[in-house]
CSV table of C-alpha atoms in Angstrom, one decimal:
chain,number,residue,atom,x,y,z
A,1,UNK,CA,6.2,-8.7,9.0
A,2,UNK,CA,7.3,-6.0,11.2
A,3,UNK,CA,11.4,-4.9,12.0
A,4,UNK,CA,11.4,-4.2,15.6
A,5,UNK,CA,12.1,-0.7,15.1
A,6,UNK,CA,10.1,-0.5,11.8
A,7,UNK,CA,8.0,3.0,11.4
A,8,UNK,CA,6.8,2.6,7.5
A,9,UNK,CA,4.8,0.3,5.8
A,10,UNK,CA,5.5,-3.7,5.5
A,11,UNK,CA,6.4,-4.8,1.5
A,12,UNK,CA,3.3,-4.9,0.0
A,13,UNK,CA,2.0,-8.4,-1.2
A,14,UNK,CA,-1.5,-7.9,-3.1
A,15,UNK,CA,-2.6,-4.9,-5.4
A,16,UNK,CA,-4.5,-3.0,-3.1
A,17,UNK,CA,-1.6,-2.3,-0.6
A,18,UNK,CA,0.6,-1.8,-3.4
A,19,UNK,CA,-1.8,1.5,-4.4
A,20,UNK,CA,-2.1,1.9,-0.7
A,21,UNK,CA,1.7,2.5,-0.2
A,22,UNK,CA,2.2,4.6,-3.5
A,23,UNK,CA,-0.8,6.8,-2.5
A,24,UNK,CA,1.2,7.1,1.1
A,25,UNK,CA,4.0,8.4,-0.7
A,26,UNK,CA,1.9,10.5,-2.8
A,27,UNK,CA,0.5,11.8,0.3
A,28,UNK,CA,4.0,12.8,1.6
A,29,UNK,CA,5.0,14.4,-0.8
A,30,UNK,CA,2.4,17.1,-0.9
A,31,UNK,CA,2.6,17.4,3.1
A,32,UNK,CA,7.0,18.2,2.5
A,33,UNK,CA,5.7,20.7,0.0
A,34,UNK,CA,3.1,22.5,3.0
A,35,UNK,CA,5.6,22.1,5.3
A,36,UNK,CA,8.4,24.0,3.6
A,37,UNK,CA,6.1,26.7,2.7
A,38,UNK,CA,4.7,26.7,6.4
A,39,UNK,CA,8.5,26.5,7.6
A,40,UNK,CA,9.4,29.6,5.1
A,41,UNK,CA,6.4,31.7,6.3
A,42,UNK,CA,7.1,31.1,10.0
A,43,UNK,CA,10.9,32.1,9.8
A,44,UNK,CA,9.5,35.3,8.0
A,45,UNK,CA,7.2,35.7,11.0
A,46,UNK,CA,9.7,34.8,13.4
A,47,UNK,CA,12.3,37.2,11.8
A,48,UNK,CA,10.1,40.0,11.3
A,49,UNK,CA,9.8,40.1,7.9
A,50,UNK,CA,6.1,39.5,7.6
A,51,UNK,CA,3.6,42.0,8.7
A,52,UNK,CA,0.1,41.9,9.7
A,53,UNK,CA,-0.9,45.3,9.0
A,54,UNK,CA,-2.6,44.8,5.5
A,55,UNK,CA,-6.5,45.6,5.6
A,56,UNK,CA,-7.6,44.9,2.5
A,57,UNK,CA,-5.8,41.9,0.4
A,58,UNK,CA,-8.0,40.2,-2.2
A,59,UNK,CA,-4.9,38.4,-4.1
A,60,UNK,CA,-3.6,37.2,-0.9
A,61,UNK,CA,-7.1,35.6,-0.1
A,62,UNK,CA,-7.7,34.2,-3.7
A,63,UNK,CA,-4.6,32.6,-3.3
A,64,UNK,CA,-4.9,30.9,0.3
A,65,UNK,CA,-8.5,29.6,-1.4
A,66,UNK,CA,-7.3,28.3,-4.6
A,67,UNK,CA,-4.4,26.5,-3.6
A,68,UNK,CA,-6.3,24.7,-0.6
A,69,UNK,CA,-8.6,23.5,-3.1
A,70,UNK,CA,-6.1,22.4,-5.9
A,71,UNK,CA,-4.3,20.3,-2.9
A,72,UNK,CA,-7.7,18.8,-1.4
A,73,UNK,CA,-8.5,17.6,-5.3
A,74,UNK,CA,-4.5,16.3,-5.6
A,75,UNK,CA,-5.2,14.1,-2.4
A,76,UNK,CA,-8.6,13.2,-2.7
A,77,UNK,CA,-8.8,11.9,-6.3
A,78,UNK,CA,-6.3,8.8,-5.9
A,79,UNK,CA,-7.8,8.7,-2.7
A,80,UNK,CA,-11.1,7.9,-4.3
A,81,UNK,CA,-10.0,5.7,-6.6
A,82,UNK,CA,-8.4,3.4,-4.2
A,83,UNK,CA,-11.5,3.5,-2.2
A,84,UNK,CA,-13.9,2.2,-5.1
A,85,UNK,CA,-11.0,-0.4,-6.2
A,86,UNK,CA,-11.2,-2.0,-2.1
A,87,UNK,CA,-15.2,-2.0,-2.8
A,88,UNK,CA,-14.7,-3.8,-6.4
A,89,UNK,CA,-16.9,-7.2,-6.3
A,90,UNK,CA,-14.0,-9.5,-8.4
A,91,UNK,CA,-15.9,-13.6,-8.2
A,92,UNK,CA,-13.6,-14.8,-5.2
A,93,UNK,CA,-12.1,-18.1,-6.0
A,94,UNK,CA,-12.1,-19.2,-2.6
A,95,UNK,CA,-14.4,-17.9,0.5
A,96,UNK,CA,-13.3,-18.6,4.2
A,97,UNK,CA,-14.8,-17.4,7.7
A,98,UNK,CA,-12.5,-15.8,10.2
A,99,UNK,CA,-13.9,-16.2,13.9
A,100,UNK,CA,-12.5,-14.4,16.4
A,101,UNK,CA,-12.5,-16.0,19.6
A,102,UNK,CA,-11.2,-14.7,23.4
A,103,UNK,CA,-8.2,-15.7,22.2
A,104,UNK,CA,-7.9,-17.1,19.2
A,105,UNK,CA,-9.3,-17.6,15.9
A,106,UNK,CA,-11.1,-20.3,14.0
A,107,UNK,CA,-11.3,-20.7,10.2
A,108,UNK,CA,-13.6,-22.2,8.4
A,109,UNK,CA,-13.2,-23.1,4.6
A,110,UNK,CA,-16.5,-24.5,3.7
A,111,UNK,CA,-16.1,-24.3,-0.2
A,112,UNK,CA,-13.8,-27.5,0.5
A,113,UNK,CA,-15.8,-30.3,2.3
A,114,UNK,CA,-15.8,-28.3,5.7
A,115,UNK,CA,-12.8,-28.0,6.6
A,116,UNK,CA,-12.6,-25.8,10.1
A,117,UNK,CA,-9.3,-25.6,12.0
A,118,UNK,CA,-8.6,-23.2,15.5
A,119,UNK,CA,-5.5,-21.1,15.4
A,120,UNK,CA,-3.5,-20.3,18.6
A,121,UNK,CA,-0.5,-18.4,19.0
A,122,UNK,CA,2.7,-20.7,20.0
A,123,UNK,CA,3.9,-19.6,23.2
A,124,UNK,CA,7.4,-18.4,23.6
A,125,UNK,CA,8.5,-21.7,25.4
A,126,UNK,CA,7.3,-24.3,22.8
A,127,UNK,CA,8.8,-22.2,19.8
A,128,UNK,CA,11.1,-23.2,17.5
A,129,UNK,CA,14.6,-21.6,17.1
A,130,UNK,CA,14.4,-19.2,14.4
A,131,UNK,CA,10.6,-18.6,14.6
A,132,UNK,CA,8.5,-15.0,15.6
A,133,UNK,CA,7.9,-14.5,19.1
A,134,UNK,CA,4.1,-13.6,19.7
A,135,UNK,CA,3.7,-13.7,15.9
A,136,UNK,CA,3.9,-17.6,15.2
A,137,UNK,CA,0.3,-20.1,15.5
A,138,UNK,CA,0.0,-23.9,15.5
A,139,UNK,CA,-2.2,-23.8,12.4
A,140,UNK,CA,-2.1,-21.5,9.6
A,141,UNK,CA,-4.6,-20.1,7.0
A,142,UNK,CA,-3.1,-21.6,3.7
A,143,UNK,CA,-4.5,-19.5,0.6
A,144,UNK,CA,-3.3,-20.2,-3.1
A,145,UNK,CA,-1.5,-17.2,-4.9
A,146,UNK,CA,-2.5,-15.1,-7.6
A,147,UNK,CA,-6.3,-15.9,-6.8
A,148,UNK,CA,-8.6,-13.5,-5.4
A,149,UNK,CA,-9.9,-14.5,-1.9
A,150,UNK,CA,-12.9,-13.3,-0.1
A,151,UNK,CA,-12.7,-13.3,3.9
A,152,UNK,CA,-16.0,-13.2,6.4
A,153,UNK,CA,-14.7,-12.3,9.2
A,154,UNK,CA,-17.2,-12.4,12.5
A,155,UNK,CA,-16.3,-12.9,16.2
A,156,UNK,CA,-18.1,-15.5,18.8
A,157,UNK,CA,-17.9,-13.0,21.7
A,158,UNK,CA,-16.4,-9.7,22.1
A,159,UNK,CA,-14.8,-7.2,19.5
A,160,UNK,CA,-11.9,-8.3,17.5
A,161,UNK,CA,-10.4,-7.6,14.5
A,162,UNK,CA,-8.8,-9.4,11.3
A,163,UNK,CA,-5.8,-7.2,10.2
A,164,UNK,CA,-2.8,-8.3,8.2
A,165,UNK,CA,-0.8,-5.5,7.4
A,166,UNK,CA,1.2,-6.7,4.3
A,167,UNK,CA,-1.9,-8.0,2.1
A,168,UNK,CA,-3.6,-4.4,3.3
A,169,UNK,CA,-6.4,-6.3,5.0
A,170,UNK,CA,-7.7,-4.9,8.4
A,171,UNK,CA,-11.8,-5.9,9.5
A,172,UNK,CA,-13.2,-5.9,12.5
A,173,UNK,CA,-14.7,-8.8,13.9
A,174,UNK,CA,-18.4,-8.0,15.4
A,175,UNK,CA,-20.3,-10.9,17.2
A,176,UNK,CA,-23.7,-11.2,15.0
A,177,UNK,CA,-22.1,-9.3,12.4
A,178,UNK,CA,-20.6,-10.4,8.9
A,179,UNK,CA,-18.3,-8.5,7.2
A,180,UNK,CA,-16.3,-9.5,4.2
A,181,UNK,CA,-13.0,-8.3,2.6
A,182,UNK,CA,-10.9,-9.4,0.0
A,183,UNK,CA,-7.5,-10.1,-1.5
A,184,UNK,CA,-5.3,-11.1,-3.9
A,185,UNK,CA,-1.5,-12.6,-2.7
A,186,UNK,CA,0.4,-11.5,-5.6
A,187,UNK,CA,3.2,-14.1,-4.4
A,188,UNK,CA,3.9,-16.8,-1.8
A,189,UNK,CA,5.0,-16.0,1.1
A,190,UNK,CA,4.3,-16.0,4.9
A,191,UNK,CA,2.7,-12.6,5.9
A,192,UNK,CA,1.8,-11.8,9.8
A,193,UNK,CA,-1.1,-10.0,11.3
A,194,UNK,CA,-2.0,-9.1,14.7
A,195,UNK,CA,-5.3,-9.2,16.6
A,196,UNK,CA,-6.3,-5.1,15.8
A,197,UNK,CA,-9.6,-4.4,18.4
A,198,UNK,CA,-9.1,-4.5,22.2
A,199,UNK,CA,-10.8,-7.9,23.2
A,200,UNK,CA,-9.5,-8.7,26.6
A,201,UNK,CA,-6.2,-10.0,28.1
A,202,UNK,CA,-4.6,-11.4,25.6
A,203,UNK,CA,-5.7,-9.2,23.0
A,204,UNK,CA,-1.8,-9.5,22.3
A,205,UNK,CA,-1.5,-12.7,22.0
A,206,UNK,CA,-4.0,-14.1,18.9
A,207,UNK,CA,-1.6,-13.7,16.1
A,208,UNK,CA,-3.0,-14.0,12.2
A,209,UNK,CA,-0.6,-15.8,9.6
A,210,UNK,CA,-1.8,-16.3,6.4
A,211,UNK,CA,0.1,-18.4,4.0
A,212,UNK,CA,0.2,-17.9,0.3
A,213,UNK,CA,1.2,-21.0,-1.9
A,214,UNK,CA,0.8,-22.9,-4.9
A,215,UNK,CA,-2.2,-24.0,-5.9
A,216,UNK,CA,-0.7,-27.6,-6.2
A,217,UNK,CA,0.7,-27.0,-2.2
A,218,UNK,CA,-3.0,-25.4,-1.2
A,219,UNK,CA,-4.6,-28.6,-2.8
A,220,UNK,CA,-2.4,-31.2,-1.2
A,221,UNK,CA,-2.9,-29.1,2.3
A,222,UNK,CA,-6.9,-28.8,2.2
A,223,UNK,CA,-7.0,-32.4,1.3
A,224,UNK,CA,-4.5,-33.6,3.8
A,225,UNK,CA,-6.7,-31.4,6.4
A,226,UNK,CA,-9.8,-32.4,5.1
A,227,UNK,CA,-8.6,-36.1,6.1
B,1,UNK,CA,18.6,2.6,6.1
B,2,UNK,CA,16.6,5.3,5.5
B,3,UNK,CA,17.3,9.1,5.2
B,4,UNK,CA,13.9,11.1,6.5
B,5,UNK,CA,13.5,14.5,5.2
B,6,UNK,CA,12.2,16.7,7.9
B,7,UNK,CA,11.2,13.5,10.0
B,8,UNK,CA,8.8,11.3,7.6
B,9,UNK,CA,9.8,11.4,4.1
B,10,UNK,CA,12.1,8.8,3.0
B,11,UNK,CA,13.7,10.1,-0.4
B,12,UNK,CA,16.1,6.5,-0.4
B,13,UNK,CA,13.2,4.0,-0.1
B,14,UNK,CA,10.2,6.3,-2.1
B,15,UNK,CA,11.0,5.9,-6.1
B,16,UNK,CA,11.1,9.3,-7.2
B,17,UNK,CA,11.4,11.2,-4.0
B,18,UNK,CA,15.0,11.7,-4.1
B,19,UNK,CA,15.1,12.9,-7.8
B,20,UNK,CA,12.0,15.5,-6.9
B,21,UNK,CA,13.7,16.9,-3.9
B,22,UNK,CA,17.2,17.5,-5.6
B,23,UNK,CA,15.3,18.6,-8.8
B,24,UNK,CA,13.6,21.0,-6.3
B,25,UNK,CA,16.4,22.5,-5.2
B,26,UNK,CA,18.0,23.0,-7.9
B,27,UNK,CA,14.8,24.8,-9.6
B,28,UNK,CA,14.8,26.9,-6.5
B,29,UNK,CA,18.2,27.9,-6.9
B,30,UNK,CA,18.3,28.7,-10.1
B,31,UNK,CA,15.1,30.6,-9.8
B,32,UNK,CA,15.6,32.7,-6.6
B,33,UNK,CA,19.2,33.5,-7.9
B,34,UNK,CA,17.9,34.4,-11.7
B,35,UNK,CA,15.1,37.0,-9.6
B,36,UNK,CA,17.9,38.4,-7.6
B,37,UNK,CA,20.1,39.0,-10.7
B,38,UNK,CA,17.1,40.4,-12.3
B,39,UNK,CA,15.7,42.7,-9.8
B,40,UNK,CA,18.0,42.8,-6.8
B,41,UNK,CA,15.0,42.6,-4.6
B,42,UNK,CA,16.3,40.1,-1.9
B,43,UNK,CA,13.0,39.0,0.1
B,44,UNK,CA,10.9,38.8,-3.5
B,45,UNK,CA,14.0,36.3,-4.2
B,46,UNK,CA,13.2,34.1,-1.7
B,47,UNK,CA,9.6,33.9,-2.4
B,48,UNK,CA,10.5,33.0,-5.9
B,49,UNK,CA,12.8,30.4,-4.6
B,50,UNK,CA,10.5,28.7,-2.1
B,51,UNK,CA,7.9,28.9,-4.6
B,52,UNK,CA,10.1,27.6,-7.4
B,53,UNK,CA,11.1,24.4,-4.7
B,54,UNK,CA,7.7,23.7,-4.5
B,55,UNK,CA,6.3,24.1,-8.0
B,56,UNK,CA,9.7,22.1,-9.5
B,57,UNK,CA,9.3,19.2,-6.7
B,58,UNK,CA,5.7,19.0,-7.3
B,59,UNK,CA,5.8,19.4,-11.2
B,60,UNK,CA,9.2,16.7,-11.2
B,61,UNK,CA,7.1,14.0,-8.6
B,62,UNK,CA,3.9,13.8,-10.9
B,63,UNK,CA,5.8,13.3,-13.9
B,64,UNK,CA,8.0,10.8,-12.2
B,65,UNK,CA,5.4,9.0,-10.9
B,66,UNK,CA,3.2,8.7,-14.2
B,67,UNK,CA,6.2,7.5,-15.8
B,68,UNK,CA,6.5,5.0,-13.0
B,69,UNK,CA,2.6,4.2,-13.3
B,70,UNK,CA,2.7,3.5,-16.9
B,71,UNK,CA,6.3,1.2,-16.4
B,72,UNK,CA,4.4,-0.8,-14.1
B,73,UNK,CA,1.3,-1.4,-16.2
B,74,UNK,CA,3.6,-2.4,-18.9
B,75,UNK,CA,5.6,-4.7,-16.8
B,76,UNK,CA,2.4,-6.5,-16.1
B,77,UNK,CA,1.5,-6.6,-19.4
B,78,UNK,CA,4.5,-8.3,-20.0
B,79,UNK,CA,4.3,-10.7,-17.3
B,80,UNK,CA,0.5,-11.8,-18.3
B,81,UNK,CA,1.9,-12.2,-22.1
B,82,UNK,CA,5.1,-14.2,-20.9
B,83,UNK,CA,2.7,-16.2,-18.9
B,84,UNK,CA,-0.3,-16.7,-22.0
B,85,UNK,CA,2.7,-17.4,-24.0
B,86,UNK,CA,4.4,-20.8,-22.0
B,87,UNK,CA,0.3,-21.6,-21.2
B,88,UNK,CA,-0.9,-22.0,-24.9
B,89,UNK,CA,2.5,-22.7,-27.0
B,90,UNK,CA,2.3,-25.1,-29.2
B,91,UNK,CA,-2.0,-25.2,-28.6
B,92,UNK,CA,-5.1,-23.5,-31.1
B,93,UNK,CA,-4.7,-20.9,-29.0
B,94,UNK,CA,-1.1,-20.2,-29.4
B,95,UNK,CA,-1.3,-16.8,-31.8
B,96,UNK,CA,2.0,-17.1,-33.4
B,97,UNK,CA,0.5,-20.4,-34.6
B,98,UNK,CA,-2.1,-18.5,-36.4
B,99,UNK,CA,0.6,-16.0,-37.9
B,100,UNK,CA,2.8,-18.8,-39.2
B,101,UNK,CA,-0.5,-20.4,-40.2
B,102,UNK,CA,-1.1,-16.9,-42.3
B,103,UNK,CA,2.4,-16.5,-43.8
B,104,UNK,CA,2.2,-19.8,-45.5
B,105,UNK,CA,-1.1,-19.4,-46.8
B,106,UNK,CA,0.1,-16.1,-48.5
B,107,UNK,CA,3.4,-17.8,-50.0
């Protein structure tokens, strides 16, 4: 989950999120180079060391056409690589449905004998000591680790969005439409997210918690829930 | 704790960022000073210094990130190999068993 004053990404828990963080670092380094150049030119202009009395400047025009093209290529190539990686179809081991309601989520594991449950936020008054305010839920989404999981997201009433930043997932839940996303949790843990589309009074109070466990624990949980 | 250069680049926690900025600064000083010593032109030397900073920083950044990516791939292959070794040890799929079998047949 995010710290109270966190500005950057949470630690990546899926391969796609790792790639996104790396691309973000790469883009910021390019941005630093551009900012340095702009800062220098600004300083030159403010100290009147740069004049605008040039009438014919073929060389500088060539430079400031080719350089931005190179910068765009440096950014576009890894970006497209990640975009296509996110759309890869990778034969998921598990499919689960996430249905958004006002103001809770319903999860359906139809691969496993019609396991369905609702996930409500735990109110602050009922929160056990040490648990996270406005983030904990009564029933978590349990998934096996290191297994591709497909999530089909939809909504029952208004727009919602199923987002888990640590897994690099954010998918809109639209009534009457099925949106598909997939992720692979690379390590065991508990990953928090929150509804990311304004949906009414309690939009901020319908969190998502994904718990990634070993396959054995997942099987135990699913047989417990089914019975 | 993080130190953000120009308010956005976290040089402490981003791999290769700190070295890129430091090498960029060193390259900038060397190229700027070298140009000034050779030509005694201050403004052009400043231009060369800024250009040197950008080129050295980006150049080291790509080199470092490429090596980091290769290291990550090797780590992934090692992890997969260790997992497979534990999984297949002693079974007919164990590659070491095939090797020892062929060594015995050769001797």
